[in-house]
Short mmCIF file of C-alpha atoms in Angstrom, two decimals:
data_model
loop_
_atom_site.label_atom_id
_atom_site.label_comp_id
_atom_site.label_asym_id
_atom_site.label_seq_id
_atom_site.Cartn_x
_atom_site.Cartn_y
_atom_site.Cartn_z
CA LEU A 1 -18.03 11.57 -1.31
CA ILE A 2 -20.61 9.17 0.19
CA LEU A 3 -19.85 6.80 3.02
CA LEU A 4 -21.87 3.57 3.14
CA LEU A 5 -21.90 1.64 6.41
CA PHE A 6 -23.34 -1.86 6.88
CA ASN A 7 -24.18 -2.72 10.46
CA SER A 8 -23.94 -6.48 11.01
CA LEU A 9 -27.18 -6.35 12.98
CA LEU A 10 -28.98 -4.92 9.98
CA PHE A 11 -28.45 -8.05 7.89
CA SER A 12 -31.19 -9.70 9.91
CA GLN A 13 -33.50 -6.91 8.80
CA ILE A 14 -34.44 -7.43 5.17
CA ASN A 15 -36.82 -5.14 3.35
CA LYS A 16 -39.64 -6.26 1.05
CA ASP A 17 -37.29 -6.26 -1.95
CA GLY A 18 -34.94 -8.72 -0.26
CA SER A 19 -32.10 -6.23 0.26
CA PRO A 20 -30.34 -5.44 3.57
CA ILE A 21 -31.28 -2.14 5.17
CA THR A 22 -28.45 0.36 4.69
CA GLU A 23 -27.72 3.93 5.67
CA PHE A 24 -25.94 6.51 3.54
CA TYR A 25 -23.81 9.35 4.93
CA ASP A 26 -22.17 12.22 3.10
CA GLU A 27 -19.79 14.98 4.19
CA ASP A 28 -22.69 17.19 5.25
CA ILE A 29 -23.25 14.63 8.01
CA TYR A 30 -19.80 13.33 8.97
CA GLY A 31 -17.76 16.44 8.11
CA ASN A 32 -14.90 17.11 5.74
CA ALA A 33 -12.84 13.99 5.12
CA GLY A 34 -11.40 14.20 1.60
CA GLN A 35 -10.52 10.64 0.70
CA ILE A 36 -11.43 7.77 3.04
CA TRP A 37 -8.60 5.25 3.39
CA ALA A 38 -9.58 2.83 6.15
CA ILE A 39 -12.64 1.74 8.16
CA GLU A 40 -12.52 -0.53 11.23
CA GLN A 41 -14.99 -1.39 13.98
CA GLY A 42 -14.02 -1.90 17.62
CA PRO A 43 -15.46 -4.44 20.09
CA SER A 44 -17.78 -1.77 21.56
CA GLY A 45 -19.31 -1.14 18.12
CA MET A 46 -17.46 2.16 17.62
CA ILE A 47 -16.50 2.75 13.99
CA TYR A 48 -13.09 4.31 13.22
CA ILE A 49 -12.43 5.95 9.86
CA GLY A 50 -9.04 7.04 8.50
CA THR A 51 -9.26 10.05 6.17
CA ASN A 52 -7.20 12.74 4.48
CA TYR A 53 -7.96 15.01 7.44
CA GLY A 54 -7.35 12.74 10.40
CA LEU A 55 -9.48 10.22 12.25
CA LYS A 56 -13.27 10.13 12.51
CA THR A 57 -15.40 8.04 14.87
CA TYR A 58 -19.07 7.09 14.79
CA ASP A 59 -20.88 5.44 17.70
CA GLY A 60 -24.20 4.96 15.90
CA LYS A 61 -25.40 8.40 16.90
CA ASP A 62 -22.65 11.00 16.88
CA TRP A 63 -19.74 11.70 14.55
CA ARG A 64 -16.48 13.10 15.93
CA SER A 65 -13.33 14.28 14.16
CA TYR A 66 -9.77 14.19 15.48
CA ASN A 67 -6.64 15.87 14.14
CA LEU A 68 -3.32 14.21 14.93
CA GLU A 69 -0.27 16.33 15.74
CA THR A 70 2.14 13.98 14.01
CA THR A 71 0.28 13.21 10.76
CA THR A 72 -2.50 14.77 8.70
CA ILE A 73 -3.62 11.67 6.80
CA VAL A 74 -4.61 8.40 8.48
CA ARG A 75 -4.03 5.72 5.84
CA SER A 76 -4.50 2.46 7.74
CA LEU A 77 -6.13 1.15 10.92
CA ALA A 78 -6.38 -1.99 13.03
CA VAL A 79 -8.33 -2.55 16.25
CA SER A 80 -7.40 -5.06 18.97
CA GLU A 81 -9.87 -7.24 20.86
CA ASP A 82 -9.54 -4.94 23.88
CA GLY A 83 -10.41 -1.85 21.82
CA VAL A 84 -6.98 -0.30 21.25
CA VAL A 85 -6.79 1.35 17.83
CA PHE A 86 -3.52 1.32 15.90
CA TYR A 87 -2.99 3.74 13.03
CA GLY A 88 -0.60 4.34 10.17
CA GLY A 89 -0.10 7.79 8.67
CA GLU A 90 2.46 9.90 6.83
CA THR A 91 5.87 8.94 8.30
CA ASP A 92 4.03 8.08 11.50
CA PHE A 93 2.42 5.14 13.28
CA GLY A 94 1.05 4.59 16.74
CA ALA A 95 -1.93 3.89 18.97
CA VAL A 96 -5.22 5.53 19.95
CA ILE A 97 -6.37 4.84 23.51
CA ALA A 98 -9.49 6.05 25.28
CA ASP A 99 -9.02 7.52 28.77
CA LYS A 100 -11.43 7.04 31.70
CA GLN A 101 -13.66 9.81 30.33
CA GLY A 102 -13.74 8.19 26.91
CA GLU A 103 -11.57 10.87 25.28
CA LEU A 104 -9.12 9.56 22.69
CA LYS A 105 -5.39 9.94 23.29
CA PHE A 106 -2.99 9.59 20.36
CA ILE A 107 0.41 8.03 21.01
CA SER A 108 3.01 8.24 18.24
CA PHE A 109 5.48 5.36 18.26
CA ARG A 110 7.56 7.09 15.61
CA GLU A 111 8.10 10.11 17.87
CA GLN A 112 9.60 7.81 20.49
CA PHE A 113 12.13 6.20 18.16
CA TYR A 114 12.80 8.79 15.44
CA LYS A 115 12.35 12.09 17.26
CA ASP A 116 14.43 14.79 15.51
CA LYS A 117 15.76 12.16 13.08
CA ASP A 118 15.00 11.37 9.46
CA PRO A 119 12.88 8.20 9.75
CA LYS A 120 13.69 7.19 6.17
CA PHE A 121 10.21 5.87 5.49
CA GLY A 122 7.06 7.42 4.09
CA THR A 123 3.40 6.48 4.31
CA ILE A 124 2.33 3.55 6.48
CA TRP A 125 -0.04 1.94 4.00
CA LYS A 126 -1.01 -1.13 5.99
CA THR A 127 -1.57 -1.83 9.69
CA TYR A 128 -2.29 -5.41 10.80
CA LEU A 129 -2.78 -7.45 13.94
CA THR A 130 -1.94 -11.14 13.74
CA LYS A 131 -2.11 -13.71 16.54
CA ASP A 132 1.14 -12.60 18.18
CA LYS A 133 2.31 -9.44 16.44
CA LEU A 134 1.38 -5.87 15.47
CA TRP A 135 2.55 -4.78 11.99
CA PHE A 136 3.03 -1.45 10.19
CA GLN A 137 4.06 -1.43 6.53
CA SER A 138 5.54 1.33 4.38
CA PHE A 139 7.15 1.04 0.96
CA GLU A 140 10.60 1.29 2.54
CA LYS A 141 10.24 -0.64 5.81
CA ILE A 142 8.02 -2.96 7.82
CA PHE A 143 7.83 -2.50 11.59
CA TYR A 144 6.50 -5.05 14.04
CA CYS A 145 6.08 -5.57 17.80
CA GLU A 146 5.38 -8.72 19.75
CA LEU A 147 1.98 -8.83 21.46
CA PRO A 148 0.69 -7.87 23.96
CA ILE A 149 1.38 -4.18 23.38
CA LYS A 150 2.40 -2.43 26.60
CA ILE A 151 2.11 1.34 26.97
CA ASP A 152 2.95 2.92 30.33
CA SER A 153 1.09 5.74 32.11
CA GLU A 154 3.32 8.30 30.36
CA GLY A 155 2.29 7.01 26.95
CA ILE A 156 5.64 5.30 26.27
CA LEU A 157 5.65 2.06 24.30
CA GLN A 158 7.43 -0.65 26.30
CA ASN A 159 7.70 -3.15 23.45
CA GLU A 160 10.73 -3.45 21.21
CA VAL A 161 10.05 -2.31 17.65
CA HIS A 162 11.65 -4.58 15.04
CA THR A 163 12.41 -3.33 11.52
CA ILE A 164 12.51 -5.18 8.20
CA GLU A 165 14.01 -3.10 5.39
CA ALA A 166 13.14 -3.58 1.74
CA GLU A 167 15.96 -4.57 -0.58
CA LYS A 168 14.16 -2.68 -3.35
CA LEU A 169 10.71 -1.25 -2.50
CA PHE A 170 7.73 -2.98 -0.96
CA HIS A 171 4.32 -2.58 -2.54
CA LEU A 172 1.64 -3.82 -0.12
CA ALA A 173 1.54 -6.33 2.74
CA PHE A 174 -1.17 -8.90 3.46
CA SER A 175 -2.23 -11.05 6.39
CA ALA A 176 -3.54 -14.61 5.90
CA ASN A 177 -3.83 -17.44 8.46
CA ASN A 178 -1.75 -15.44 10.95
CA LYS A 179 1.11 -15.20 8.48
CA MET A 180 2.37 -12.00 6.87
CA PHE A 181 3.12 -11.60 3.19
CA VAL A 182 4.48 -8.66 1.26
CA ARG A 183 4.92 -7.96 -2.42
CA GLU A 184 8.27 -6.42 -3.35
CA TRP A 185 8.81 -4.71 -6.66
CA GLU A 186 11.03 -6.72 -9.07
CA THR A 187 11.00 -9.65 -6.63
CA GLY A 188 7.40 -10.82 -6.23
CA LEU A 189 5.22 -12.12 -3.41
CA CYS A 190 7.18 -12.99 -0.28
CA GLU A 191 6.43 -14.41 3.16
CA ILE A 192 7.85 -12.59 6.16
CA LYS A 193 9.95 -14.88 8.31
CA GLY A 194 11.72 -13.57 11.40
CA ASP A 195 13.38 -10.29 10.56
CA GLY A 196 13.47 -11.02 6.83
CA TYR A 197 11.34 -12.32 3.97
CA GLU A 198 11.49 -15.12 1.40
CA LEU A 199 9.94 -15.49 -2.03
CA VAL A 200 7.01 -17.93 -1.93
CA PRO A 201 6.79 -20.67 -4.60
CA GLY A 202 5.52 -19.03 -7.78
CA GLY A 203 5.75 -15.59 -6.19
CA GLU A 204 8.06 -14.30 -8.90
CA GLN A 205 5.09 -13.94 -11.26
CA PHE A 206 4.11 -10.89 -9.20
CA ALA A 207 7.46 -9.15 -9.60
CA LEU A 208 5.85 -6.53 -11.85
CA THR A 209 2.17 -7.33 -11.24
CA ARG A 210 0.35 -5.52 -8.45
CA ILE A 211 -1.68 -7.37 -5.80
CA TYR A 212 -4.50 -5.64 -3.90
#
C-alpha cells in the first residue's frame, strides 16, 4: 500500500514537466497500516491518518502510530480550527487532544454514554464538523453535539449527545453548505432537520442507488 501526500505549499513548486512535486510513502516508512480510511490535516500542518491499526500522524518529518483502547480501526476523522481531532471507529467515537507536552490523549465519548451497555450501533463511517455541530454517522444511528465542544480536565464531555435513529438503515452521510444529508436504504437522499430527517425533492431516486 502506497500513501501519496500533496502538501499545499508544493503546488507552487512545479517541475520542468509541469507537474506538482509529490512525495510517495509506503509501509516501510510509515509502518503497518492495513487499509487507510481517512486523512485530515490540522491547523498546525500535522497530518492525521485513520487506518486498520489505529491512528497515524505525520508532522513533515516523523511518523508516529497510536493504538486506541476502545477501537482497533479508525474509519473517519475531522479536525477543528483549534486542532482538536475527532474520530469514528468500530462502535466508538470521540476526540484526540494534545496535552502540554504534545502527547495525544484519546477520549471515548461512547465509553461515557454506553459503558457496559450494548450501544446498538456499529462502525462510525463518517465524522463531520459543520458551522455549529459535530456529527458521527453509523448505519444505525447518527450522533451530534452542539459546538463548541467542551471537555473537562477529567476528559469528560460536557455537551449533550443527540441521537437520530434510522428507520431502516443509513448508508452514508454528507455535509454541504453547513447542512447535513444522509442516504437511507429504501428511502433515498434525506436532509437532517432537528432530531429527524426528511426526503429531499427527487431524493427517492437514490433509494437503491449508492452515493459516495
